[in-house]
Coordinates of C-alpha atoms in Angstrom, one line a residue:
Chain A
M1 CA 0.0 0.0 0.0
I2 CA 1.4 3.4 -1.0
A3 CA 1.0 6.5 1.1
A4 CA -2.3 8.4 0.9
A5 CA -2.6 11.6 -0.9
T6 CA -3.4 14.4 1.5
T7 CA -6.0 16.0 -0.7
D8 CA -8.5 13.1 -0.2
A9 CA -11.3 13.2 2.3
F10 CA -10.8 11.9 5.7
L11 CA -12.8 8.7 5.3
E12 CA -11.0 8.0 2.1
R13 CA -7.6 8.1 3.9
A14 CA -8.9 6.5 7.1
P15 CA -7.6 2.9 6.6
V16 CA -4.1 4.0 5.6
L17 CA -4.0 6.6 8.5
L18 CA -5.1 4.0 11.0
R19 CA -2.4 1.6 9.8
D20 CA 0.2 4.3 9.9
A21 CA -0.8 5.1 13.5
V22 CA -0.4 1.5 14.5
T23 CA 2.9 0.8 12.7
G24 CA 4.3 4.4 12.8
F25 CA 6.4 3.8 15.9
L26 CA 8.2 0.8 14.4
P27 CA 11.7 1.2 12.8
E28 CA 11.7 1.5 9.0
P29 CA 12.6 -2.1 8.0
W30 CA 10.1 -3.5 10.4
R31 CA 7.3 -1.2 9.2
T32 CA 7.0 -2.6 5.7
L33 CA 6.9 -6.1 7.0
V34 CA 4.2 -5.3 9.6
N35 CA 2.3 -3.3 7.0
A36 CA 2.3 -6.4 4.7
L37 CA 1.3 -8.7 7.5
I38 CA -1.6 -6.3 8.4
A39 CA -2.7 -6.3 4.7
V40 CA -2.6 -10.2 4.7
G41 CA -4.6 -10.4 7.9
L42 CA -7.2 -7.9 6.8
I43 CA -7.7 -9.7 3.5
L44 CA -8.0 -13.1 5.2
G45 CA -10.3 -11.6 7.9
I46 CA -12.6 -9.6 5.6
F47 CA -12.9 -12.2 2.8
G48 CA -13.2 -15.0 5.3
T49 CA -16.2 -13.3 7.0
L50 CA -17.6 -12.4 3.6
F51 CA -17.3 -16.0 2.5
A52 CA -19.3 -17.1 5.6
F53 CA -22.1 -14.6 5.1
I54 CA -22.2 -15.2 1.3
T55 CA -23.0 -18.8 1.9
L56 CA -25.9 -17.7 4.2
A57 CA -27.0 -15.0 1.7
E58 CA -26.9 -17.6 -1.1
R59 CA -29.0 -20.0 0.8
K60 CA -31.5 -17.3 1.7
I61 CA -31.8 -15.9 -1.8
L62 CA -32.1 -19.4 -3.3
G63 CA -34.8 -20.1 -0.7
R64 CA -36.7 -16.9 -1.6
V65 CA -36.5 -17.7 -5.3
Q66 CA -38.0 -21.1 -4.5
N67 CA -40.6 -19.5 -2.3
R68 CA -39.3 -20.7 1.0
P69 CA -37.6 -18.8 3.8
G70 CA -34.1 -20.4 3.7
P71 CA -32.1 -21.1 6.9
N72 CA -33.5 -19.0 9.7
R73 CA -33.3 -21.3 12.8
A74 CA -29.7 -21.0 14.1
P75 CA -29.8 -18.9 17.3
I76 CA -27.2 -16.5 18.7
P77 CA -25.6 -18.5 21.6
F78 CA -26.5 -17.6 25.2
I79 CA -29.2 -15.0 24.4
N80 CA -31.2 -17.4 22.3
K81 CA -32.4 -14.9 19.7
R82 CA -32.5 -16.0 16.1
F83 CA -31.9 -12.8 14.1
F84 CA -33.0 -14.5 10.8
G85 CA -30.4 -17.3 11.4
L86 CA -27.4 -15.0 11.1
S87 CA -25.2 -17.4 13.1
Q88 CA -25.8 -20.2 10.6
P89 CA -22.3 -19.9 9.0
F90 CA -20.7 -20.3 12.4
A91 CA -22.8 -23.4 13.2
D92 CA -21.7 -24.8 9.8
G93 CA -18.1 -24.0 10.5
V94 CA -18.2 -25.7 13.9
K95 CA -20.0 -28.7 12.3
S96 CA -17.4 -29.1 9.5
L97 CA -14.5 -28.7 12.1
T98 CA -15.8 -31.4 14.4
K99 CA -16.7 -33.9 11.6
E100 CA -14.5 -36.9 11.2
D101 CA -11.8 -36.4 8.6
I102 CA -11.6 -39.6 6.6
V103 CA -8.6 -40.4 4.4
P104 CA -8.9 -43.4 2.2
R105 CA -6.4 -46.2 3.1
D106 CA -4.8 -46.3 -0.4
A107 CA -4.8 -42.5 -0.9
D108 CA -1.6 -40.6 -1.4
K109 CA -1.7 -39.1 2.1
V110 CA 0.6 -36.1 1.4
L111 CA -1.1 -35.0 -1.9
H112 CA -4.6 -35.7 -0.4
Y113 CA -3.7 -33.3 2.4
L114 CA -2.0 -30.8 0.2
A115 CA -4.7 -30.5 -2.5
P116 CA -7.2 -28.3 -0.5
V117 CA -4.4 -26.3 1.0
A118 CA -2.9 -25.6 -2.4
L119 CA -6.2 -24.7 -3.9
L120 CA -7.0 -22.3 -1.0
A121 CA -3.4 -20.8 -1.1
F122 CA -3.6 -20.1 -4.9
S123 CA -7.1 -18.6 -4.5
I124 CA -5.8 -16.3 -1.7
L125 CA -2.8 -15.3 -3.7
T126 CA -5.0 -13.7 -6.4
F127 CA -6.4 -11.2 -3.8
A128 CA -3.0 -9.5 -3.6
V129 CA -3.2 -7.3 -6.7
I130 CA -6.8 -6.2 -6.7
P131 CA -7.2 -2.4 -5.9
Y132 CA -9.8 -2.3 -3.1
G133 CA -9.9 1.4 -3.0
R134 CA -7.9 4.6 -3.7
N135 CA -4.4 3.7 -2.6
L136 CA -5.6 0.4 -1.2
V137 CA -3.8 -2.3 -3.2
P138 CA -1.8 -4.8 -1.2
V139 CA 0.9 -5.4 -3.8
E140 CA 1.7 -2.9 -6.5
L141 CA 2.9 -4.9 -9.5
D142 CA 3.6 -3.8 -13.1
A143 CA 2.2 -7.1 -14.4
A144 CA -0.5 -7.5 -11.9
V145 CA -3.2 -8.8 -14.4
L146 CA -0.7 -11.5 -15.6
Y147 CA 0.1 -12.4 -12.0
F148 CA -3.6 -12.6 -11.1
F149 CA -4.4 -15.1 -14.0
A150 CA -1.3 -17.1 -13.4
A151 CA -2.2 -17.6 -9.8
G152 CA -5.8 -18.3 -10.7
A153 CA -4.7 -20.9 -13.3
A154 CA -2.6 -22.8 -10.7
T155 CA -5.8 -23.8 -8.9
E156 CA -6.5 -26.2 -11.7
L157 CA -3.4 -28.1 -10.5
A158 CA -4.9 -28.5 -7.1
V159 CA -8.2 -29.8 -8.6
F160 CA -6.3 -32.6 -10.4
M161 CA -4.2 -33.2 -7.3
A162 CA -7.4 -33.9 -5.3
G163 CA -8.7 -36.4 -7.9
W164 CA -5.3 -38.1 -8.3
A165 CA -4.5 -38.4 -4.6
S166 CA -7.9 -39.9 -3.7
R167 CA -7.0 -43.1 -5.6
N168 CA -10.6 -43.5 -6.7
K169 CA -11.2 -44.0 -10.4
Y170 CA -14.4 -41.9 -10.3
S171 CA -12.6 -39.1 -8.5
L172 CA -9.8 -39.2 -11.1
L173 CA -12.3 -39.2 -14.0
A174 CA -14.2 -36.3 -12.5
A175 CA -10.9 -34.4 -11.9
M176 CA -10.0 -34.9 -15.6
R177 CA -13.4 -33.7 -16.6
A178 CA -13.0 -30.7 -14.3
L179 CA -9.6 -30.0 -15.8
A180 CA -11.1 -30.2 -19.3
Q181 CA -13.7 -27.6 -18.3
L182 CA -11.3 -25.3 -16.5
I183 CA -8.7 -25.3 -19.3
S184 CA -11.5 -24.8 -21.9
Y185 CA -12.7 -21.7 -20.1
E186 CA -9.3 -20.4 -19.3
L187 CA -8.9 -19.3 -22.9
P188 CA -12.0 -17.1 -23.3
L189 CA -11.3 -15.7 -19.8
L190 CA -7.8 -14.6 -20.9
L191 CA -8.9 -13.4 -24.3
S192 CA -11.7 -11.3 -22.8
W193 CA -9.4 -9.0 -20.8
V194 CA -6.7 -8.6 -23.5
P195 CA -8.8 -5.7 -25.1
V196 CA -8.7 -3.8 -21.7
V197 CA -4.9 -4.1 -21.6
L198 CA -4.8 -3.0 -25.3
I199 CA -6.8 0.2 -24.5
A200 CA -5.3 1.0 -21.2
G201 CA -1.8 0.2 -22.4
T202 CA -0.8 -1.4 -19.1
L203 CA -0.9 -4.6 -17.1
S204 CA -1.0 -2.8 -13.7
T205 CA -4.4 -2.9 -12.0
T206 CA -4.1 0.6 -10.5
A207 CA -3.3 2.0 -13.9
I208 CA -6.3 0.2 -15.5
V209 CA -8.5 1.7 -12.8
D210 CA -7.0 5.2 -13.5
A211 CA -7.7 4.7 -17.2
Q212 CA -11.4 4.5 -16.4
A213 CA -11.5 7.8 -14.5
G214 CA -13.8 10.7 -15.5
W215 CA -17.2 11.1 -17.0
K216 CA -18.5 11.8 -20.5
F217 CA -21.0 14.7 -20.5
G218 CA -20.5 14.7 -16.8
F219 CA -22.6 11.6 -16.1
I220 CA -21.5 8.6 -18.2
P221 CA -18.5 7.1 -16.5
H222 CA -15.5 6.1 -18.6
W223 CA -15.8 2.5 -17.5
H224 CA -14.9 -0.1 -20.1
V225 CA -18.2 -1.8 -19.8
F226 CA -19.9 1.2 -21.4
T227 CA -18.2 0.6 -24.8
P228 CA -19.3 -2.1 -27.3
W229 CA -16.0 -4.1 -26.9
G230 CA -16.0 -3.6 -23.1
F231 CA -19.6 -4.8 -22.7
A232 CA -18.9 -7.9 -24.9
G233 CA -15.6 -8.5 -23.0
F234 CA -17.4 -8.2 -19.6
V235 CA -20.1 -10.7 -20.6
I236 CA -17.5 -13.2 -21.9
F237 CA -15.4 -12.6 -18.8
M238 CA -18.4 -13.3 -16.5
V239 CA -19.5 -16.4 -18.3
A240 CA -15.9 -17.8 -18.2
A241 CA -15.7 -16.7 -14.5
L242 CA -18.8 -18.7 -13.8
A243 CA -17.2 -21.8 -15.3
E244 CA -13.8 -21.1 -13.7
S245 CA -15.3 -20.9 -10.2
N246 CA -17.4 -24.1 -10.8
R247 CA -20.6 -22.2 -10.4
S248 CA -24.0 -23.2 -11.8
P249 CA -24.8 -23.6 -14.7
F250 CA -21.2 -24.8 -15.2
D251 CA -20.9 -26.8 -12.0
T252 CA -20.4 -30.2 -13.7
P253 CA -17.2 -31.0 -11.8
E254 CA -19.1 -31.6 -8.6
A255 CA -22.7 -31.8 -9.8
E256 CA -24.2 -32.7 -6.4
S257 CA -27.4 -34.2 -7.8
E258 CA -25.7 -36.4 -10.5
L259 CA -22.2 -37.3 -9.3
I260 CA -21.0 -38.0 -5.8
A261 CA -19.2 -34.6 -5.6
G262 CA -16.8 -35.5 -8.4
H263 CA -13.2 -35.0 -7.4
L264 CA -14.3 -34.2 -3.8
T265 CA -15.8 -37.7 -3.3
E266 CA -13.0 -38.8 -0.9
Y267 CA -12.9 -35.5 1.1
S268 CA -14.8 -35.0 4.3
G269 CA -15.0 -32.6 7.2
F270 CA -12.9 -29.5 7.2
K271 CA -11.0 -30.4 4.0
Y272 CA -14.3 -30.4 2.1
A273 CA -15.1 -27.0 3.6
L274 CA -11.7 -25.8 2.5
F275 CA -12.6 -26.7 -1.1
F276 CA -15.8 -24.7 -0.8
M277 CA -14.0 -21.8 0.7
A278 CA -11.5 -21.8 -2.2
E279 CA -14.4 -21.9 -4.6
Y280 CA -16.0 -18.8 -3.1
F281 CA -12.6 -17.1 -2.8
G282 CA -12.1 -17.7 -6.5
M283 CA -15.5 -16.3 -7.2
L284 CA -14.8 -13.2 -5.1
A285 CA -11.4 -12.7 -6.7
L286 CA -12.8 -13.0 -10.3
S287 CA -15.6 -10.6 -9.4
G288 CA -13.0 -8.2 -8.0
M289 CA -11.0 -8.5 -11.2
A290 CA -14.1 -8.0 -13.3
I291 CA -14.8 -4.8 -11.4
T292 CA -11.2 -3.6 -11.8
L293 CA -11.1 -4.4 -15.5
F294 CA -14.5 -3.4 -16.7
L295 CA -16.6 -1.7 -14.0
G296 CA -14.2 1.2 -13.1
G297 CA -12.7 -0.4 -10.1
W298 CA -13.3 1.5 -6.9
R299 CA -14.6 4.6 -8.8
S300 CA -18.1 6.0 -8.2
P301 CA -20.5 6.0 -11.1
L302 CA -21.6 9.6 -10.8
P303 CA -19.5 12.7 -9.8
F304 CA -21.7 13.8 -6.9
L305 CA -21.5 10.4 -5.3
E306 CA -17.7 10.7 -4.8
F307 CA -18.1 11.5 -1.1
I308 CA -18.8 7.8 -0.5
P309 CA -15.3 6.3 0.2
S310 CA -13.8 4.3 -2.6
Y311 CA -13.6 1.0 -0.7
L312 CA -17.3 1.1 -0.1
W313 CA -17.9 1.5 -3.9
F314 CA -15.7 -1.5 -4.5
G315 CA -17.6 -3.5 -1.8
G316 CA -20.9 -2.5 -3.3
K317 CA -20.0 -3.5 -6.8
L318 CA -18.5 -6.8 -5.4
L319 CA -21.8 -7.7 -3.6
A320 CA -23.8 -6.8 -6.7
L321 CA -21.7 -9.2 -8.9
I322 CA -22.0 -11.9 -6.2
F323 CA -25.7 -11.4 -6.2
G324 CA -25.6 -11.9 -10.0
F325 CA -23.8 -15.2 -9.5
I326 CA -26.4 -16.3 -7.0
W327 CA -29.3 -15.2 -9.2
I328 CA -27.8 -17.2 -12.1
R329 CA -27.4 -20.2 -9.9
A330 CA -31.0 -19.9 -8.9
T331 CA -32.2 -19.8 -12.5
F332 CA -30.3 -22.0 -14.9
P333 CA -30.1 -25.8 -15.0
R334 CA -26.7 -27.5 -15.3
L335 CA -25.0 -28.1 -18.7
R336 CA -23.8 -31.4 -20.0
I337 CA -20.0 -31.6 -20.3
D338 CA -20.1 -31.8 -24.1
Q339 CA -22.4 -28.8 -24.3
L340 CA -20.1 -27.0 -21.9
T341 CA -16.9 -27.5 -23.8
R342 CA -18.6 -26.9 -27.2
F343 CA -19.9 -23.6 -25.9
A344 CA -16.4 -22.6 -24.8
W345 CA -14.5 -23.6 -28.0
K346 CA -17.1 -22.9 -30.7
F347 CA -18.7 -19.8 -29.3
L348 CA -16.8 -18.0 -26.6
V349 CA -13.3 -18.3 -28.0
P350 CA -14.3 -17.0 -31.5
L351 CA -16.3 -14.2 -30.0
A352 CA -13.4 -13.2 -27.7
L353 CA -11.0 -13.2 -30.7
I354 CA -13.5 -11.1 -32.8
N355 CA -13.8 -8.8 -29.8
L356 CA -10.0 -8.4 -29.8
G357 CA -10.1 -7.2 -33.4
N358 CA -13.1 -5.0 -32.5
T359 CA -11.0 -3.3 -29.9
I360 CA -8.3 -2.6 -32.5
V361 CA -10.9 -1.0 -34.8
W362 CA -12.2 1.1 -31.9
S363 CA -8.8 2.4 -30.9
L364 CA -7.8 3.1 -34.5
M365 CA -11.0 5.1 -35.1
S366 CA -10.6 7.1 -31.9
N367 CA -7.7 9.1 -33.2
S368 CA -9.5 10.6 -36.2
S369 CA -12.3 13.1 -36.8
A370 CA -15.4 13.7 -34.7
L371 CA -17.6 11.9 -37.3
M372 CA -15.4 8.9 -37.0
Q373 CA -15.6 9.2 -33.2
L374 CA -19.4 9.0 -33.5
A375 CA -19.3 6.3 -36.2
R376 CA -17.2 3.9 -34.2
W377 CA -20.1 3.2 -31.9
P378 CA -22.5 1.5 -34.4
V379 CA -19.5 0.0 -36.3
C380 CA -18.0 -1.7 -33.2
A381 CA -21.4 -2.7 -31.9
A382 CA -22.1 -4.4 -35.3
I383 CA -18.7 -6.1 -35.4
I384 CA -19.5 -8.0 -32.2
L385 CA -23.3 -8.3 -32.5
V386 CA -23.4 -9.8 -36.0
P387 CA -21.1 -12.7 -35.2
F388 CA -23.0 -13.2 -31.9
V389 CA -26.3 -13.7 -33.8
V390 CA -24.8 -15.7 -36.7
L391 CA -22.8 -18.0 -34.4
G392 CA -25.7 -18.4 -32.1
R393 CA -28.0 -19.4 -35.0
K394 CA -25.5 -21.7 -36.5
L395 CA -24.6 -23.5 -33.3
S396 CA -28.2 -23.9 -32.2
A397 CA -29.5 -25.0 -35.6
G398 CA -31.1 -28.4 -35.2
V399 CA -30.6 -28.3 -31.5
A400 CA -32.7 -25.3 -30.2
P401 CA -35.3 -24.3 -29.5
R402 CA -35.9 -27.7 -28.0
I403 CA -39.5 -29.0 -27.9
Y404 CA -40.3 -30.9 -24.7
R405 CA -42.7 -33.5 -26.0
Y406 CA -43.2 -35.4 -22.8
A407 CA -42.9 -32.5 -20.3
Chain B
M1 CA -31.9 -14.4 -30.6
L2 CA -29.5 -16.5 -28.6
G3 CA -29.8 -15.6 -24.9
S4 CA -33.4 -14.3 -24.9
G5 CA -34.5 -17.4 -23.2
L6 CA -31.9 -16.9 -20.5
I7 CA -33.2 -13.4 -19.8
Q8 CA -36.8 -14.7 -19.6
G9 CA -35.6 -17.3 -17.1
L10 CA -33.9 -14.6 -15.0
A11 CA -37.0 -12.5 -15.1
V12 CA -39.0 -15.5 -13.7
T13 CA -36.7 -16.1 -10.8
A14 CA -36.5 -12.3 -10.1
K15 CA -40.3 -12.1 -9.9
N16 CA -40.3 -15.0 -7.4
L17 CA -37.5 -13.4 -5.3
V18 CA -39.3 -10.0 -5.1
G19 CA -42.7 -11.6 -4.9
S20 CA -41.8 -13.8 -1.9
F21 CA -41.5 -10.6 0.2
H22 CA -44.9 -9.1 -0.5
D23 CA -47.1 -11.6 -2.3
P24 CA -48.8 -14.1 0.0
A25 CA -49.7 -16.2 -3.1
R26 CA -46.0 -16.8 -3.8
Y27 CA -44.9 -17.2 -0.2
T28 CA -47.2 -19.7 1.4
N29 CA -44.9 -21.1 4.1
V30 CA -46.1 -21.6 7.7
E31 CA -43.2 -21.9 10.2
Y32 CA -44.5 -25.1 11.8
P33 CA -43.6 -25.5 15.5
E34 CA -44.5 -21.8 16.3
V35 CA -47.4 -21.4 13.8
K36 CA -49.8 -24.2 12.9
T37 CA -52.3 -24.4 10.0
K38 CA -56.0 -25.1 10.8
L39 CA -56.5 -28.8 10.2
P40 CA -59.5 -29.7 8.0
E41 CA -62.6 -30.7 10.0
A42 CA -62.6 -34.1 8.5
Y43 CA -59.1 -34.9 9.7
R44 CA -59.0 -37.6 12.4
N45 CA -56.4 -39.4 14.3
F46 CA -56.7 -41.5 17.5
P47 CA -59.9 -41.6 19.6
F48 CA -60.6 -39.7 22.8
L49 CA -63.4 -39.9 25.5
V50 CA -65.9 -37.1 25.6
T51 CA -66.8 -35.6 29.0
E52 CA -69.6 -33.1 29.7
S53 CA -67.6 -30.9 32.0
A54 CA -63.9 -29.8 31.8
S55 CA -63.6 -29.2 35.6
D56 CA -64.8 -32.8 36.5
P57 CA -63.8 -35.0 33.6
M58 CA -63.9 -38.3 35.5
G59 CA -67.3 -37.6 37.0
T60 CA -69.0 -36.7 33.7
L61 CA -67.6 -39.3 31.2
R62 CA -70.3 -40.2 28.7
C63 CA -68.8 -43.7 28.5
V64 CA -70.9 -46.3 30.3
A65 CA -68.4 -49.1 30.0
C66 CA -70.6 -51.2 27.7
Q67 CA -67.4 -52.6 26.1
I68 CA -68.8 -52.6 22.5
C69 CA -65.8 -50.7 21.3
E70 CA -63.5 -53.1 23.1
K71 CA -65.1 -56.0 21.3
E72 CA -65.2 -54.3 17.9
C73 CA -61.7 -52.8 17.9
P74 CA -59.9 -54.7 15.1
P75 CA -56.3 -54.4 16.5
Q76 CA -57.7 -55.0 20.1
C77 CA -56.1 -51.8 21.5
I78 CA -58.9 -50.9 24.0
Y79 CA -59.0 -52.3 27.5
I80 CA -62.0 -51.5 29.7
E81 CA -62.9 -52.5 33.3
K82 CA -66.4 -51.8 34.5
S83 CA -67.1 -49.9 37.8
K84 CA -68.7 -51.5 40.7
D85 CA -71.2 -48.7 41.4
K86 CA -73.4 -46.5 39.1
K87 CA -73.8 -42.8 38.5
P88 CA -76.2 -40.8 36.3
D89 CA -75.1 -40.4 32.6
A90 CA -75.7 -37.7 30.0
T91 CA -79.4 -38.5 29.8
G92 CA -79.8 -38.7 33.6
K93 CA -80.1 -42.5 33.6
M94 CA -78.1 -44.4 36.2
Q95 CA -75.2 -46.2 34.4
L96 CA -72.0 -47.9 35.0
F97 CA -68.8 -46.1 34.1
P98 CA -65.3 -47.3 33.1
A99 CA -63.0 -47.8 36.2
V100 CA -60.2 -48.4 33.7
F101 CA -60.2 -47.3 30.0
D102 CA -56.9 -47.7 28.3
I103 CA -56.0 -47.3 24.6
D104 CA -52.6 -48.5 23.3
T105 CA -51.8 -45.8 20.7
S106 CA -48.9 -47.9 19.4
V107 CA -51.5 -50.4 18.3
C108 CA -54.4 -48.1 17.4
M109 CA -54.8 -47.6 13.6
S110 CA -57.3 -44.7 13.8
C111 CA -59.9 -46.7 11.9
Q112 CA -62.8 -45.0 13.7
I113 CA -64.7 -48.2 14.2
C114 CA -65.0 -47.6 18.0
V115 CA -66.7 -44.3 17.2
E116 CA -69.1 -45.9 14.7
V117 CA -70.3 -48.5 17.1
C118 CA -70.6 -46.4 20.3
P119 CA -74.3 -45.9 21.1
F120 CA -73.6 -43.2 23.7
D121 CA -71.5 -40.8 21.5
A122 CA -68.9 -41.2 24.2
I123 CA -65.8 -41.9 22.1
K124 CA -64.8 -39.6 19.2
M125 CA -61.9 -39.1 16.9
D126 CA -59.2 -36.6 17.9
Q127 CA -56.9 -34.5 15.7
V128 CA -53.6 -35.0 17.5
F129 CA -50.6 -35.7 15.4
E130 CA -47.6 -34.7 17.6
V131 CA -47.6 -38.0 19.4
A132 CA -43.9 -38.6 19.8
T133 CA -42.8 -39.8 23.2
T134 CA -39.5 -40.5 24.9
S135 CA -40.6 -44.0 26.0
R136 CA -41.8 -46.9 23.9
F137 CA -44.2 -48.5 26.4
E138 CA -45.8 -46.4 29.2
A139 CA -46.1 -43.2 27.3
L140 CA -47.9 -44.8 24.4
L141 CA -50.5 -46.5 26.6
L142 CA -53.1 -43.8 27.3
N143 CA -55.3 -44.1 30.4
R144 CA -58.8 -42.6 30.9
N145 CA -57.4 -39.5 32.5
Q146 CA -55.3 -38.8 29.4
L147 CA -58.1 -39.8 27.0
A148 CA -60.8 -37.7 28.6
K149 CA -61.4 -34.4 26.8
P150 CA -64.3 -32.0 27.4
N151 CA -67.2 -31.6 24.9
T152 CA -66.0 -28.0 24.3
Y153 CA -62.8 -29.4 22.8
Y154 CA -64.9 -31.7 20.6
H155 CA -66.8 -28.6 19.4
S156 CA -63.5 -26.9 18.6
I157 CA -62.1 -29.7 16.4
H158 CA -65.3 -31.1 14.7
P159 CA -67.9 -28.3 15.0
T160 CA -70.7 -29.6 12.7
E161 CA -70.4 -33.2 13.9
A162 CA -70.4 -32.0 17.6
A163 CA -73.5 -29.8 17.1
E164 CA -75.3 -32.7 15.5
V165 CA -74.4 -35.0 18.4
D166 CA -75.4 -32.4 21.0
G167 CA -78.7 -31.8 19.3
R168 CA -79.4 -35.6 19.3
L169 CA -78.4 -35.9 23.0
A170 CA -80.6 -33.0 24.0
A171 CA -83.6 -34.5 22.1
E172 CA -83.0 -37.8 23.8
R173 CA -82.8 -36.1 27.2
K174 CA -86.0 -34.2 26.5
A175 CA -87.7 -37.4 25.3
A176 CA -86.6 -39.2 28.5
E177 CA -87.8 -36.3 30.7
E178 CA -91.2 -36.3 28.9
K179 CA -91.4 -40.0 29.2
A180 CA -90.6 -39.8 32.9
K181 CA -93.2 -37.0 33.2
A182 CA -95.8 -39.0 31.3
A183 CA -95.0 -42.1 33.4
A184 CA -95.4 -40.0 36.6
A185 CA -98.7 -38.6 35.3
A186 CA -99.9 -42.0 34.4
K187 CA -98.9 -43.3 37.8
A188 CA -100.7 -40.4 39.4
A189 CA -103.8 -41.0 37.3
A190 CA -103.6 -44.7 38.1
A191 CA -103.3 -43.8 41.7
A192 CA -106.3 -41.4 41.4
A193 CA -108.5 -43.9 39.6
P194 CA -107.3 -47.4 40.4
K195 CA -110.6 -49.0 39.5
S196 CA -110.6 -48.1 35.8
A197 CA -107.7 -50.4 34.6
T198 CA -108.7 -50.0 30.9
A199 CA -108.2 -46.2 30.9
A200 CA -104.7 -46.6 32.3
A201 CA -103.9 -49.2 29.6
S202 CA -105.1 -46.9 26.8
A203 CA -103.1 -43.8 28.2
T204 CA -99.7 -45.5 28.0
P205 CA -99.3 -46.1 24.2
P206 CA -99.2 -42.4 23.1
S207 CA -96.6 -41.6 25.7
T208 CA -94.2 -44.4 24.7
T209 CA -94.4 -43.8 21.0
P210 CA -95.4 -40.2 20.3
T211 CA -93.8 -39.8 16.9
P212 CA -95.6 -42.4 14.7
K213 CA -99.0 -41.1 15.7
P214 CA -99.2 -37.5 14.1
P215 CA -98.3 -38.7 10.5
A216 CA -100.8 -41.5 10.8
A217 CA -103.8 -39.2 11.2
P218 CA -103.4 -36.9 8.1
S219 CA -102.3 -39.8 5.8
A220 CA -105.7 -40.1 4.3
E221 CA -105.5 -36.7 2.6
A222 CA -102.3 -35.3 1.3
P223 CA -102.9 -31.5 0.7
K224 CA -104.4 -31.1 4.2
P225 CA -101.3 -30.4 6.4
P226 CA -99.9 -27.4 4.3
T227 CA -103.2 -25.4 4.6
P228 CA -103.2 -25.0 8.4
A229 CA -99.5 -24.2 8.3
A230 CA -100.1 -21.4 5.7

């Protein structure tokens, strides 16, 4: 974290000021170390708590969508008040901690133990480069976006590790299938953010957020999502993020109603909870990166709303995206593995490549006359919309719309 | 276009999510242990013994220990012991009462045959369903104190059926009173005029069967009864 600019409002500087007040009396070499440790502790604490309450919010929202109340029974200990079941995540945590941890006799004990730990560690690593607010980025890296996706891709290793170490052929098959899915969607995920790097001209997350500063006509923010290529990139990114974080409708790796948890079959107790924690951390990190790349990072959408501190804007956008994930889970049924990979390779990857070319057209047209400035909107929108419609028609010909004769 | 179905689906779930907060037609849950739905009147489960008064249940049991239900019960879950003494029943007649009346609810199949055969409207079907106990034997064998429930409770669970039973019992009580009155009058008449034995013999038939007589008189002409009524 770099020092706060003195011009900002007090609330904006409060987190950094508070940290400096705590570590200010330490000698210089110690200060950076303690500052880093505080950042790590804060990320673990905040995202750990967020994970706990997102699981509750998810169950509540899913319940409401299905016209039932969701978990509302867990009381607060000692005072015995329910408060809508707010203590449910802690009850779940205690439950998974006290459950028996079963390791299969023939399993590779070291790898079996290491897989959830590695998965969680790689998930947490990705939190390091996300700018959570003005001057609030744990690690300032020049190639932060590259680092983020490198750390994110390493989680696939842990998934296969889990399947392999269980010494269960179904776990192994499921892990291979999970790997097929994750690698398939890695490509559109990576291709979808390349346009942002092209336009911003940098791989640093703080610089990408800075590139989205300001408002057109005073009320349209310069966020990347408000351009044709940015909107397409955002949608592709979110679809690929759904698949990367094993979320419905792409949750084939551990489809609970069809498989016995896939590569997690041989995991129980707290290790199983760690896998879930890593999944939610991955979802949170990808949402945070989507905000940074496309939704203007921690910037407020309108000029007069700037009095609200930047970290609250980031948090609000994060919760909105998480709600989107939950909404999608509540709506769509699961895809088959062949539909899933076909969707990635035949639809998302070509579209992402076209979008890359689209961005080049956009940036080339930006340097010319005012007429060209205006003309690039319909041109770029057409460049991405026409392939979307044509590809969609072609891929779904003979398959969709499906007629359910016996339903 | 590709994706329009997805948006339609999202709209459906969003409507459900918002509707569950304000639309009672979408959100019909009842949180069971605290709130209970009203059971339908026809619901029945396990018999109970009707008493006239809630304050003195054992003194006002309608049951006269006739043991018909005990004999009719298909799984043989009723056990009755008759009392040695008698006390007045619902119609004021001196009757026996059950000294012991046990129903083994682990055996009872809620068939309602005991209710069908009871000539005294003394056993009726209950609406209990929370019958879990911590013991397999004693707690499932209900004695007469546990089985006895007041008539007001019967009214609260099966209102129409209870009203019909009450009306019938009141009519029977009235008929019994009239019969007693008529018998007393006949006795008094017989005491006043003991010499005319034929008059006393002709006075008794109308008091014992008062109902078949009135329709017998106007049966000769059909349109006659409506005219005095109108």
